[in-house]
Short mmCIF file of C-alpha atoms in Angstrom, two decimals:
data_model
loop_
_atom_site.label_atom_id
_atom_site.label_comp_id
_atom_site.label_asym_id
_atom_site.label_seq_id
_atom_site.Cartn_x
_atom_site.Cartn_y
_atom_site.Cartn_z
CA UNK A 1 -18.94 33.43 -26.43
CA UNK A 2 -20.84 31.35 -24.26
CA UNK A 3 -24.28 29.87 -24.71
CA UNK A 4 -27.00 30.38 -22.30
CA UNK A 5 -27.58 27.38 -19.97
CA UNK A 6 -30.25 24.80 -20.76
CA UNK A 7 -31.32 21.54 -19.50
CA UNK A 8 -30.24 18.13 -20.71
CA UNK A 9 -32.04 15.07 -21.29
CA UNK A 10 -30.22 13.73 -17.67
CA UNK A 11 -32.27 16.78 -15.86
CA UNK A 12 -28.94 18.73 -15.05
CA UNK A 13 -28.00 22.15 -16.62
CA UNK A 14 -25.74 22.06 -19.45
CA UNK A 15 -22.37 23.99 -18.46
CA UNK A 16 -21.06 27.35 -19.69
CA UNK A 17 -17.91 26.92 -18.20
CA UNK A 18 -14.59 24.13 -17.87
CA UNK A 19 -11.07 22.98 -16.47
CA UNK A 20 -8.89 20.64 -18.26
CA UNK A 21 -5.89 19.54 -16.89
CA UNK A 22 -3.42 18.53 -19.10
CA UNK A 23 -2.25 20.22 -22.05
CA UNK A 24 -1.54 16.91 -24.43
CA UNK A 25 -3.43 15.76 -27.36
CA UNK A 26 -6.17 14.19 -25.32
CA UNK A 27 -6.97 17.05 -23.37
CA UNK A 28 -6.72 19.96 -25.55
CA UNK A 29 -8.48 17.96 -28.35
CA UNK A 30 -11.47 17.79 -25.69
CA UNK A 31 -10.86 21.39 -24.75
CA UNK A 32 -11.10 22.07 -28.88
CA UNK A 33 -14.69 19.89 -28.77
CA UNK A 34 -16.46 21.97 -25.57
CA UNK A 35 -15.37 25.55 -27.09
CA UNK A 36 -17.26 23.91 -30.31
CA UNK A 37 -20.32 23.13 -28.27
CA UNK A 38 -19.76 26.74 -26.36
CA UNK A 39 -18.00 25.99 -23.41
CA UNK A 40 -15.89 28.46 -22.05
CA UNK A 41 -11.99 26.72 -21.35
CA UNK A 42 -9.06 26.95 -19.32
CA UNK A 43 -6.19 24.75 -19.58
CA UNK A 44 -4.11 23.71 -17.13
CA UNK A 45 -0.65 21.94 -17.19
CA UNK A 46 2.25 22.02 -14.91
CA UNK A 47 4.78 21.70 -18.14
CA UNK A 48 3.22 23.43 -21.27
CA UNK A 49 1.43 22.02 -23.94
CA UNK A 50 2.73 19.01 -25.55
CA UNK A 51 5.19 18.09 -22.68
CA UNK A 52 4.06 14.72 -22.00
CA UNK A 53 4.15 11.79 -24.17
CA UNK A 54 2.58 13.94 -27.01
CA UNK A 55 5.48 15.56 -28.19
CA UNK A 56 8.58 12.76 -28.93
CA UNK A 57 6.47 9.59 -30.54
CA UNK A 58 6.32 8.23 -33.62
CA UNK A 59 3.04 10.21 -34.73
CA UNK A 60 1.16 7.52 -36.32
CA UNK A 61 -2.39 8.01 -36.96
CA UNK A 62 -2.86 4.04 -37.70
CA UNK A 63 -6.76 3.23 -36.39
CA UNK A 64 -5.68 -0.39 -37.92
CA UNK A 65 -3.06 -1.13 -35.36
CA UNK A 66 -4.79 0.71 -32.91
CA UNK A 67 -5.35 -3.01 -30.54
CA UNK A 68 -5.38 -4.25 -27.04
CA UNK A 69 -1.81 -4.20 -25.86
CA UNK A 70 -2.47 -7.38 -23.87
CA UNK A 71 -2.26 -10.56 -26.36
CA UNK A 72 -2.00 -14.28 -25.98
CA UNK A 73 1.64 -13.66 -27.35
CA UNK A 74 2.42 -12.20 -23.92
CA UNK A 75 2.71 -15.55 -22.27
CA UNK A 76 6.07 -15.98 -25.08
CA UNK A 77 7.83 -12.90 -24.54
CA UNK A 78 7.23 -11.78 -20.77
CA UNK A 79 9.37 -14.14 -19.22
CA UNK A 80 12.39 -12.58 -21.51
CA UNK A 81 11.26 -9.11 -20.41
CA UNK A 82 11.59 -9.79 -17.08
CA UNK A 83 15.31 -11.34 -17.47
CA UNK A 84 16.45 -9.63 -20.09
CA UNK A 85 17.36 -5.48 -19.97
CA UNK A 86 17.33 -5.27 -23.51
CA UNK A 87 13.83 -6.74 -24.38
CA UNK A 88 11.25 -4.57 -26.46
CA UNK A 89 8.97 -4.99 -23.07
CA UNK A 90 11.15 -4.02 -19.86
CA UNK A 91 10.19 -4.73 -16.49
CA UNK A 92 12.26 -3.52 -13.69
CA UNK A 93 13.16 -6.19 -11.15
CA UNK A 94 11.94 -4.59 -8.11
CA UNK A 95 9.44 -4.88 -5.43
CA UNK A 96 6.69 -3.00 -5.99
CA UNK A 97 3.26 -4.07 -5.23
CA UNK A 98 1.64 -1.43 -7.44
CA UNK A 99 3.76 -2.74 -10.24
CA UNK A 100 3.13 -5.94 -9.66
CA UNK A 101 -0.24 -5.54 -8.90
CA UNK A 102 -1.11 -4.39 -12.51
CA UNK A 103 0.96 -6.81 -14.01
CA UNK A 104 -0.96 -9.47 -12.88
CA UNK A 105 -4.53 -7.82 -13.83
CA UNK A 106 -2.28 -7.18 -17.56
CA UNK A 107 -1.39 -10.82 -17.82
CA UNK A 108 -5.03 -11.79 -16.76
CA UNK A 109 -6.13 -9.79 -20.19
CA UNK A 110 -3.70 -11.76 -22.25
CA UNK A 111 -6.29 -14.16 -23.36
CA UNK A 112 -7.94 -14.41 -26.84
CA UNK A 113 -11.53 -13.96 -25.45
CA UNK A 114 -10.42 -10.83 -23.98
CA UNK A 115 -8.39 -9.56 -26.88
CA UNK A 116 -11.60 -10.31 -28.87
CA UNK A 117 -13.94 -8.18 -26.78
CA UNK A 118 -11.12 -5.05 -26.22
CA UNK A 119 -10.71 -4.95 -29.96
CA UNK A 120 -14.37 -5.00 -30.22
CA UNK A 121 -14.48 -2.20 -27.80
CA UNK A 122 -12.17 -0.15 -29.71
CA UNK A 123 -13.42 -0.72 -33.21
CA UNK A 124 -16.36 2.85 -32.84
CA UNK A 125 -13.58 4.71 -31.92
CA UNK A 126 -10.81 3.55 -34.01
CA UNK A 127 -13.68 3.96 -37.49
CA UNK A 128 -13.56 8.02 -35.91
CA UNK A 129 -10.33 8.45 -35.77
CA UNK A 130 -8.89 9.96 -39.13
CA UNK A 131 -12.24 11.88 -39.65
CA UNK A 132 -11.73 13.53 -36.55
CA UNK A 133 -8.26 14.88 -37.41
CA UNK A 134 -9.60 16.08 -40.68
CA UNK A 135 -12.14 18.02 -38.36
CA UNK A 136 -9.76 19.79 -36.67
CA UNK A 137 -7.30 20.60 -39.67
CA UNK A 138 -10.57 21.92 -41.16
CA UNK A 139 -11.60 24.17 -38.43
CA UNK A 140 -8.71 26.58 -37.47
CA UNK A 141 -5.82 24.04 -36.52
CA UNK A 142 -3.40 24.57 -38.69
CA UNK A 143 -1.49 21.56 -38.73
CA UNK A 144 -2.31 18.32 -41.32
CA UNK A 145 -1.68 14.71 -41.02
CA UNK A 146 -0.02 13.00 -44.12
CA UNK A 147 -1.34 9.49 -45.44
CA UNK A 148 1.31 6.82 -45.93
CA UNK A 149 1.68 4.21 -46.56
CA UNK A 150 3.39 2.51 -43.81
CA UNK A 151 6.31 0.06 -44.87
CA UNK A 152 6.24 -3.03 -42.41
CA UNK A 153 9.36 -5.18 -42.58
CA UNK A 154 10.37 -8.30 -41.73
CA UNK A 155 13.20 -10.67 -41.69
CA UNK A 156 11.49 -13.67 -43.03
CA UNK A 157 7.70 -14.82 -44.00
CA UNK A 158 7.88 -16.80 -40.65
CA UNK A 159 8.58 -13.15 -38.80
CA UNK A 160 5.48 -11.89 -40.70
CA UNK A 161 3.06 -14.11 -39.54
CA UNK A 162 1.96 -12.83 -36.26
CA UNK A 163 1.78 -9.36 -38.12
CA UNK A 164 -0.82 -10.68 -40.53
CA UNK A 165 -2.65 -12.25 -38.37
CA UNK A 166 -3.89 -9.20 -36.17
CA UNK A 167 -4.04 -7.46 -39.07
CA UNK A 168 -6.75 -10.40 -39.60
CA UNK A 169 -8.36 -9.96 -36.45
CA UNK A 170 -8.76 -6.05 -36.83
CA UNK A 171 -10.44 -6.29 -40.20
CA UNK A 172 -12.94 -9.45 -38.58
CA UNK A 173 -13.50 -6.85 -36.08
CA UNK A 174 -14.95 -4.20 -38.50
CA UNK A 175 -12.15 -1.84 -40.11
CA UNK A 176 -10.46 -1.66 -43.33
CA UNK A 177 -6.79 -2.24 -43.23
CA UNK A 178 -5.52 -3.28 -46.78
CA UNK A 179 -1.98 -4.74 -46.82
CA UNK A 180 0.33 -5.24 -49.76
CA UNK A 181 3.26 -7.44 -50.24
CA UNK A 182 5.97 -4.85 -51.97
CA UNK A 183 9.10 -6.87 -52.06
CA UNK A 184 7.17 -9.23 -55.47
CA UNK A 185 7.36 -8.23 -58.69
CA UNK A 186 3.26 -8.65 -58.67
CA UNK A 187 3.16 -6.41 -55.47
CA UNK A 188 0.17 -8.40 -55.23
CA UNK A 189 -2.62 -6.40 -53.12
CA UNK A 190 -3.59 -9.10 -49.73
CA UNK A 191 -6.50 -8.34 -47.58
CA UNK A 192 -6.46 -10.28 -44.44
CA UNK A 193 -9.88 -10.59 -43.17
CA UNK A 194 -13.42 -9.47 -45.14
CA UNK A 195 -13.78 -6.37 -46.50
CA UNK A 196 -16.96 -4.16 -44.77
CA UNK A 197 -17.62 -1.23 -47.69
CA UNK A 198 -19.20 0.79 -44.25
CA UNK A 199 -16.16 0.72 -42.09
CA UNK A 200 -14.95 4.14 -42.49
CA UNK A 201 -13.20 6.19 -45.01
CA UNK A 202 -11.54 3.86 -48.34
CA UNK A 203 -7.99 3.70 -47.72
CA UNK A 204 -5.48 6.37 -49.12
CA UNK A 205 -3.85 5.95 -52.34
CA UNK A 206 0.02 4.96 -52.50
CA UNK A 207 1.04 3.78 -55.98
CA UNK A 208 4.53 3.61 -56.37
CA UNK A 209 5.45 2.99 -52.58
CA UNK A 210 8.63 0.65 -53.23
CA UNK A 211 11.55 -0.94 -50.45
CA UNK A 212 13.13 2.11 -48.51
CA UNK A 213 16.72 2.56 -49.36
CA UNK A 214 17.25 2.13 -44.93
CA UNK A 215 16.47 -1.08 -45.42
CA UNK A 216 19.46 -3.81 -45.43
CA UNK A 217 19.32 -7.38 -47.18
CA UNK A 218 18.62 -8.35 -43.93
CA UNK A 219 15.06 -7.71 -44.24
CA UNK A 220 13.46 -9.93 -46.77
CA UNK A 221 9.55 -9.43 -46.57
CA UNK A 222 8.10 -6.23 -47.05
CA UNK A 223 4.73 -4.90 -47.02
CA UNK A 224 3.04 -1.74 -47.36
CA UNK A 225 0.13 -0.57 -44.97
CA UNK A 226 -2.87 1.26 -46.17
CA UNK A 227 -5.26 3.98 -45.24
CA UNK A 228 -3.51 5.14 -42.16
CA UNK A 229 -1.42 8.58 -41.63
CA UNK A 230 0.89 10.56 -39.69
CA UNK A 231 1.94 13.81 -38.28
CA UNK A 232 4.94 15.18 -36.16
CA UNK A 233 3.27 15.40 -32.94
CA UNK A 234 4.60 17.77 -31.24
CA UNK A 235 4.22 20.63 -33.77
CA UNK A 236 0.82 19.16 -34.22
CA UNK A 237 -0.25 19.38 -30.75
CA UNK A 238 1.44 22.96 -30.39
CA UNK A 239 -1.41 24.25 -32.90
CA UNK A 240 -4.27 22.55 -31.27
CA UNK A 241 -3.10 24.69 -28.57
CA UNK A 242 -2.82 27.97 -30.81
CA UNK A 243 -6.32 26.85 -32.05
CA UNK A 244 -7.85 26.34 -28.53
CA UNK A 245 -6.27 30.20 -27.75
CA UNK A 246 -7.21 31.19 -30.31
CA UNK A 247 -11.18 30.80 -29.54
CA UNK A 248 -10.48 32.79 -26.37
CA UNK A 249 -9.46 29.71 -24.46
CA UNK A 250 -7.10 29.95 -21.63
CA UNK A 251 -3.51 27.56 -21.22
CA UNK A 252 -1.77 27.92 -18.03
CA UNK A 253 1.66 26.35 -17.44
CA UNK A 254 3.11 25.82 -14.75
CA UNK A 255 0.19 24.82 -12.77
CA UNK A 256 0.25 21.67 -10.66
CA UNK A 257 -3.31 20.46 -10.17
CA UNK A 258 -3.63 19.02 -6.13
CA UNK A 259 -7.02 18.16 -5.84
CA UNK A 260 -10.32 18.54 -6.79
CA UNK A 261 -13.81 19.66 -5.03
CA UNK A 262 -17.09 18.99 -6.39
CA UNK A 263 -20.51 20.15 -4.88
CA UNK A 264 -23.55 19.48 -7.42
CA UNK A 265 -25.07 22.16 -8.39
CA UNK A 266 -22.15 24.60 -7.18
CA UNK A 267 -19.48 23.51 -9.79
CA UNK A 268 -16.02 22.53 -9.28
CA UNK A 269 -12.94 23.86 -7.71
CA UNK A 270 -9.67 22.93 -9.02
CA UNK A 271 -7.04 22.91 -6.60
CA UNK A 272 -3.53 24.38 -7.55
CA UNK A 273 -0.54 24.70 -5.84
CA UNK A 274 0.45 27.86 -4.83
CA UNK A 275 -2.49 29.39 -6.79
CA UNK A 276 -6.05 30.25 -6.57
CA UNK A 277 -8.17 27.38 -6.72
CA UNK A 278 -9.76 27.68 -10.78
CA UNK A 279 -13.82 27.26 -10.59
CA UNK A 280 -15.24 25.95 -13.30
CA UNK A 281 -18.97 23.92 -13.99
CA UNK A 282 -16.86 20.79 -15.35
CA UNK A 283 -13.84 19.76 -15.05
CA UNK A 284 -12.02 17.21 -17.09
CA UNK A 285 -8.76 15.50 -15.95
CA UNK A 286 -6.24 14.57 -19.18
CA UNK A 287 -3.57 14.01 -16.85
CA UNK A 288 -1.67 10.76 -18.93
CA UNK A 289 -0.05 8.58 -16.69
CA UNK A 290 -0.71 11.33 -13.79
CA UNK A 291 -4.16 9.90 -14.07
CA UNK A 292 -4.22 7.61 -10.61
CA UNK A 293 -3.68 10.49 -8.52
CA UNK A 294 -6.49 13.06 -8.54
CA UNK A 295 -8.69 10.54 -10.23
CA UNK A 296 -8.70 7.18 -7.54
CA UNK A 297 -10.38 10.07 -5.06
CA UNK A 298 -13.26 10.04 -7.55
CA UNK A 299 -13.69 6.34 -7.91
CA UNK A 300 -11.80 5.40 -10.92
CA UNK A 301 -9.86 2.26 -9.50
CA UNK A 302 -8.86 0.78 -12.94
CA UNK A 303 -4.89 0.63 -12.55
CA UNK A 304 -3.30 3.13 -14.89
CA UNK A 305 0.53 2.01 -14.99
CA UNK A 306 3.28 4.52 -16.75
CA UNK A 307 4.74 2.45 -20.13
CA UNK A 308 7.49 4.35 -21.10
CA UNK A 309 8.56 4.82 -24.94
CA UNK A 310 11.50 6.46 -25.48
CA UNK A 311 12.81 8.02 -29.18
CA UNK A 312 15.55 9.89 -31.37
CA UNK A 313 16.15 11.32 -34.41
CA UNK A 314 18.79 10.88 -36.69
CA UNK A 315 20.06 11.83 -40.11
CA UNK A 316 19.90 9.78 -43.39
CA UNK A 317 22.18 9.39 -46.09
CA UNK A 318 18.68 9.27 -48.72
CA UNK A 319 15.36 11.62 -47.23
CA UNK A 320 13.03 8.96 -45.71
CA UNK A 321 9.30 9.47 -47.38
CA UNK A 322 7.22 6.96 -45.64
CA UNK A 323 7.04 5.61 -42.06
CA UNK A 324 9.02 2.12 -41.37
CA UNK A 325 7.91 -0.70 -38.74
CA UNK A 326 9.90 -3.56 -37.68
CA UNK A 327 7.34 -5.00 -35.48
CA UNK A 328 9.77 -8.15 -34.41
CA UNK A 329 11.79 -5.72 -33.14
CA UNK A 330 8.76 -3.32 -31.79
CA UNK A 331 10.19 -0.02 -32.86
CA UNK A 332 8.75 2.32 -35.26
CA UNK A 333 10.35 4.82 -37.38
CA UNK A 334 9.09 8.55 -38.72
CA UNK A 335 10.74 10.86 -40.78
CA UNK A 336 10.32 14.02 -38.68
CA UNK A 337 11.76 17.81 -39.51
CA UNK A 338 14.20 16.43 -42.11
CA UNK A 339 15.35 13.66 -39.85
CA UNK A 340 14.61 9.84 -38.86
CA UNK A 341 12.68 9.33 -35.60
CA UNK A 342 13.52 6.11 -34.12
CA UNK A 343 10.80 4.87 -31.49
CA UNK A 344 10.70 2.12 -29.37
CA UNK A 345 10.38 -0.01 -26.03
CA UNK A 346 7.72 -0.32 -23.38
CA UNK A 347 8.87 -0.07 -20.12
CA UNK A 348 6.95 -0.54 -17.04
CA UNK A 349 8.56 2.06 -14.54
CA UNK A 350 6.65 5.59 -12.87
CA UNK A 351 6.22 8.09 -14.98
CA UNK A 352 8.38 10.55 -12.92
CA UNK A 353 11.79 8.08 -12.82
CA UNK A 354 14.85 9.42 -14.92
CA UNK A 355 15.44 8.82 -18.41
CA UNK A 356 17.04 5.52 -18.42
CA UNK A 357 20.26 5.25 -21.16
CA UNK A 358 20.02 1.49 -21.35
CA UNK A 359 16.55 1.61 -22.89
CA UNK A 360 17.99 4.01 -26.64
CA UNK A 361 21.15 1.39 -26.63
CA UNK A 362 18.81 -1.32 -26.21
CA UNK A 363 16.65 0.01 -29.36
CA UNK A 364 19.65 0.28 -30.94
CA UNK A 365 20.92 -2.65 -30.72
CA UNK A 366 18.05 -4.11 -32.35
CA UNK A 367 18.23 -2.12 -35.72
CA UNK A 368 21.91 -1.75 -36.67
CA UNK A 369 21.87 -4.73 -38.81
CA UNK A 370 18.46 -3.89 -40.22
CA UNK A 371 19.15 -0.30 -41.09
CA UNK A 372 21.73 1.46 -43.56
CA UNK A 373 22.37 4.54 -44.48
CA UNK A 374 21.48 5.67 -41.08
CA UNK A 375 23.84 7.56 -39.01
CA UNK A 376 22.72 6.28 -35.65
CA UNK A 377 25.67 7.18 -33.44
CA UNK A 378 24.85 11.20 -34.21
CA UNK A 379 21.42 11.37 -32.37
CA UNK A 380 19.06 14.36 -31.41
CA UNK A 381 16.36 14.53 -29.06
CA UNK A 382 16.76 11.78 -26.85
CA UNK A 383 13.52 11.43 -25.23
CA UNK A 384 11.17 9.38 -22.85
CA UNK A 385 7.76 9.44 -22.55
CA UNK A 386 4.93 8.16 -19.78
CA UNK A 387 1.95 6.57 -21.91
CA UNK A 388 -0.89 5.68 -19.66
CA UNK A 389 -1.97 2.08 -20.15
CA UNK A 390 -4.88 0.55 -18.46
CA UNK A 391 -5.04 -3.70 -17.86
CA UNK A 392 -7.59 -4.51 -20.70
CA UNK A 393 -6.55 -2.30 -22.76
CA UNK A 394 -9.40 0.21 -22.82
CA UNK A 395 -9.14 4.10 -22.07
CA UNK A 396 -10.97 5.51 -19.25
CA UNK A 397 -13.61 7.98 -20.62
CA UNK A 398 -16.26 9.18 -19.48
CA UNK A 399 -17.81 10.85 -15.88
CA UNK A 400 -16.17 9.81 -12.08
CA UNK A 401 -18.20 9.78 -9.28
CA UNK A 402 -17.95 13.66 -8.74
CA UNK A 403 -20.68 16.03 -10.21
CA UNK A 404 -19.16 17.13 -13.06
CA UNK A 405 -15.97 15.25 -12.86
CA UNK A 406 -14.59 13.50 -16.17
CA UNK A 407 -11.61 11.92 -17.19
CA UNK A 408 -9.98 11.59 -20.28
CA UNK A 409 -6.75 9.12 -20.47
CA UNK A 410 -5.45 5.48 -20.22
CA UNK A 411 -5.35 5.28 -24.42
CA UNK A 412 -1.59 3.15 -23.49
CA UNK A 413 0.08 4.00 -26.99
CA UNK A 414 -3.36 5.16 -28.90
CA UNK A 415 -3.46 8.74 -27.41
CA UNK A 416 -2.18 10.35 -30.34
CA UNK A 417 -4.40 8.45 -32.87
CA UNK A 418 -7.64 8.74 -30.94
CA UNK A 419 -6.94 11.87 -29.11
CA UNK A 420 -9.21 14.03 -31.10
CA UNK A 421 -11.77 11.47 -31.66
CA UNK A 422 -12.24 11.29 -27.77
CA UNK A 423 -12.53 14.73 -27.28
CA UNK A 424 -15.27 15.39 -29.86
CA UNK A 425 -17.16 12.75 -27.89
CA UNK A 426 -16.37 13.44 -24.61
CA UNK A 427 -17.67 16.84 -25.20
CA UNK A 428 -20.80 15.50 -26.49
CA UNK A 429 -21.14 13.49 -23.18
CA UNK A 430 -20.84 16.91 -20.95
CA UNK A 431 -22.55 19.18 -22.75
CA UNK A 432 -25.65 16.23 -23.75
CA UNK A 433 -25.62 14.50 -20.60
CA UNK A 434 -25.59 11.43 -23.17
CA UNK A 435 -23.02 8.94 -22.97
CA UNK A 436 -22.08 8.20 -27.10
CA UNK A 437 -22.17 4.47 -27.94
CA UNK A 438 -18.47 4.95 -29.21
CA UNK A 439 -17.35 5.10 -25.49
CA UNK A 440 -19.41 3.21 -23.22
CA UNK A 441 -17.32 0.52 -23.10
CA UNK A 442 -14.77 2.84 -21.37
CA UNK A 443 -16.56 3.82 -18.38
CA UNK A 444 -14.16 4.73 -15.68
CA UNK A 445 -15.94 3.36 -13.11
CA UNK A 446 -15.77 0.16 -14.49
#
């Protein structure tokens, strides 16, 4: 049902009617958020929902590692990603001005100032982010996230250090993020920063969380991570979808968005091949790493470059219970359907190149002697995926230079966890004409 059309504090006509494109957690979370409001939705996706880099990561709904990508730590290990194949971070060695292009603007972010002001940036959104999946599991979507904790490992205390100390820099910057040495016979609780009793929900309990049997000798400091969650995203994402049908929402697959036309005042025509243009009075483009191309037409010039994760699952001699990162090694690990998903790398390539083989036996190398129990030479759904990450380290969200025009995207490895969070706010921003503080920083005409 749609509600009639009434002005909005900007002067323009609140819409009745929208086009998303892209069928991922982003955009059918926003999708979700405008039926709420009364917006009528069609979704449209040249795949099928959850195709994209929504359906083979690790799931984690962790608003405390949500953080700018770009670090001061990059100026260590970037030289070794561009020499060495098997490095967490893989560059191609290519010429390619794009590439290089928003390497460069990256590397320009890896300062602490700008870490400091991303991470403050992110902090509104990141505080929304577990109440807004408890929103949607509430309301029709029949899917729920499961708290953790989160078992962090490392090889030595020395290893641990960087760990702690963004998990220092997140709490200064406003959230909660309790973390618990495990491996002591105290299991004494440690708090890196200040507490702040109003920075969201109090963390989930865990009592009892001990070492995971995966986990060889090798690994000699252990901690557990509170107050964060997880799903299996692709099942997940498939019932957002059901949900957003559900309401009388349209999903079309196998439609390849080619353009957009915007008039104001006469809506928007979405452009597909081979198809009827779809006319909507908004459209919103949740295209992932797709983004650049039907959204640089509309202004948005902030680089969006493809960082590709790739993942498996395996089997396990004892069930895994809890989520495992080995953040020296940058992969992170999620029991799944009975299995073990193993995640890992960032690689800078397009988001259309082929799956690259070197990239799972480069992964692998870097947990056989920190795993056990683990059968990783029998491995299921090999997968890579195109997350969309921007240069600072902020998504684009908000309105382009089209009448009612928005885009949704450039969360880099975030989309899962603040998918939902940016749709109920996005939605607020079309159907208000008021841009929520929680976003502003992510203008995509910035």
């Amino acid at each position: 049902m749609t509600t009639p059309s009434r002005v909005t504090p900007s002067g323009a006509r609140t819409p009745r009617t929208a086009v998303v494109v892209g069928a991922g957690m982003v955009g059918l979370a926003t999708a979700w958020h405008l039926q709420e409001r009364g917006v009528d939705v069609t979704v449209l996706d040249r795949e099928g929902v959850a195709a994209g880099s929504s359906w083979g990561n690790a799931g984690w709904l962790t608003p405390g590692m949500a953080m700018p990508l770009a670090d001061p730590t990059l100026w260590t290990y970037a030289p070794k990603a561009l020499l060495d194949p098997a490095a967490p971070l893989h560059v191609p060695a290519r010429l390619d001005p794009r590439l290089w292009s928003f390497l460069a603007r990256f590397a320009a972010h890896a300062t602490q100032r700008a870490w400091d002001r991303a991470m403050a940036a992110l902090t509104p959104i990141d505080r929304l982010a577990l109440d807004a999946f408890d929103e949607l599991s509430a309301h029709g979507v029949a899917a729920r996230s499961t708290p953790g904790p989160f078992v962090i490992g490392f090889e030595d205390e020395r290893q641990a250090a960087p760990f702690l100390h963004e998990i220092a820099q997140v709490e200064a910057a406003g959230q909660v993020v309790p973390l618990r040495r495990i491996d002591q016979p105290d299991g004494a609780a440690r708090l890196s920063g200040p507490t702040h009793p109003d920075a969201g929900r109090a963390p989930e309990a865990s009592d009892g969380v001990g070492r995971p049997a995966q986990l060889t000798d090798r690994v000699r400091a252990v901690y557990a991570l509170e107050g964060q969650r997880f799903i299996e995203p692709g099942p997940f994402v498939g019932a957002l979808g059901d949900a957003v049908r559900a309401r009388g929402g349209r999903i079309v697959t196998g439609a390849t968005v080619t353009g957009l036309r915007a008039q104001e005042g006469r809506g928007v025509q979405v452009l597909v091949d081979g198809q009827d243009p779809v006319v909507a009075d908004v459209a919103v483009l949740a295209t992932g790493a797709w983004l650049p191309g039907l959204a640089r037409p509309l202004g948005v010039r902030t680089l969006v470059q493809a960082g590709r994760g790739y993942s498996f699952t395996v089997k396990t001699d004892v069930p895994v219970e809890q989520p495992i990162y080995l953040p020296s090694r940058r992969v992170a690990c999620t029991p799944y359907q009975g299995r073990f998903r193993i995640a890992g790398t960032m690689e800078f390539r397009g988001p259309d190149e082929p799956f690259q083989p070197r990239r799972i036996e480069a992964i692998l190398a870097s947990v056989r002697d920190l795993f056990q129990g683990v059968d990783l030479d029998d491995r299921h759904d090999e997968w890579v995926g195109s997350r969309p990450v921007t240069p600072d380290g902020l998504p684009l969200v908000g309105a382009t230079r089209a009448p009612g025009v928005y885009v949704a995207g450039g969360h880099g490895m975030w989309g899962i966890v603040l998918g939902p969070a940016t749709g109920r706010l996005l939605a607020e921003q079309i159907v208000t004409g008021t841009v929520p503080q929680e976003i502003r920083a992510f203008d995509p005409l910035r």
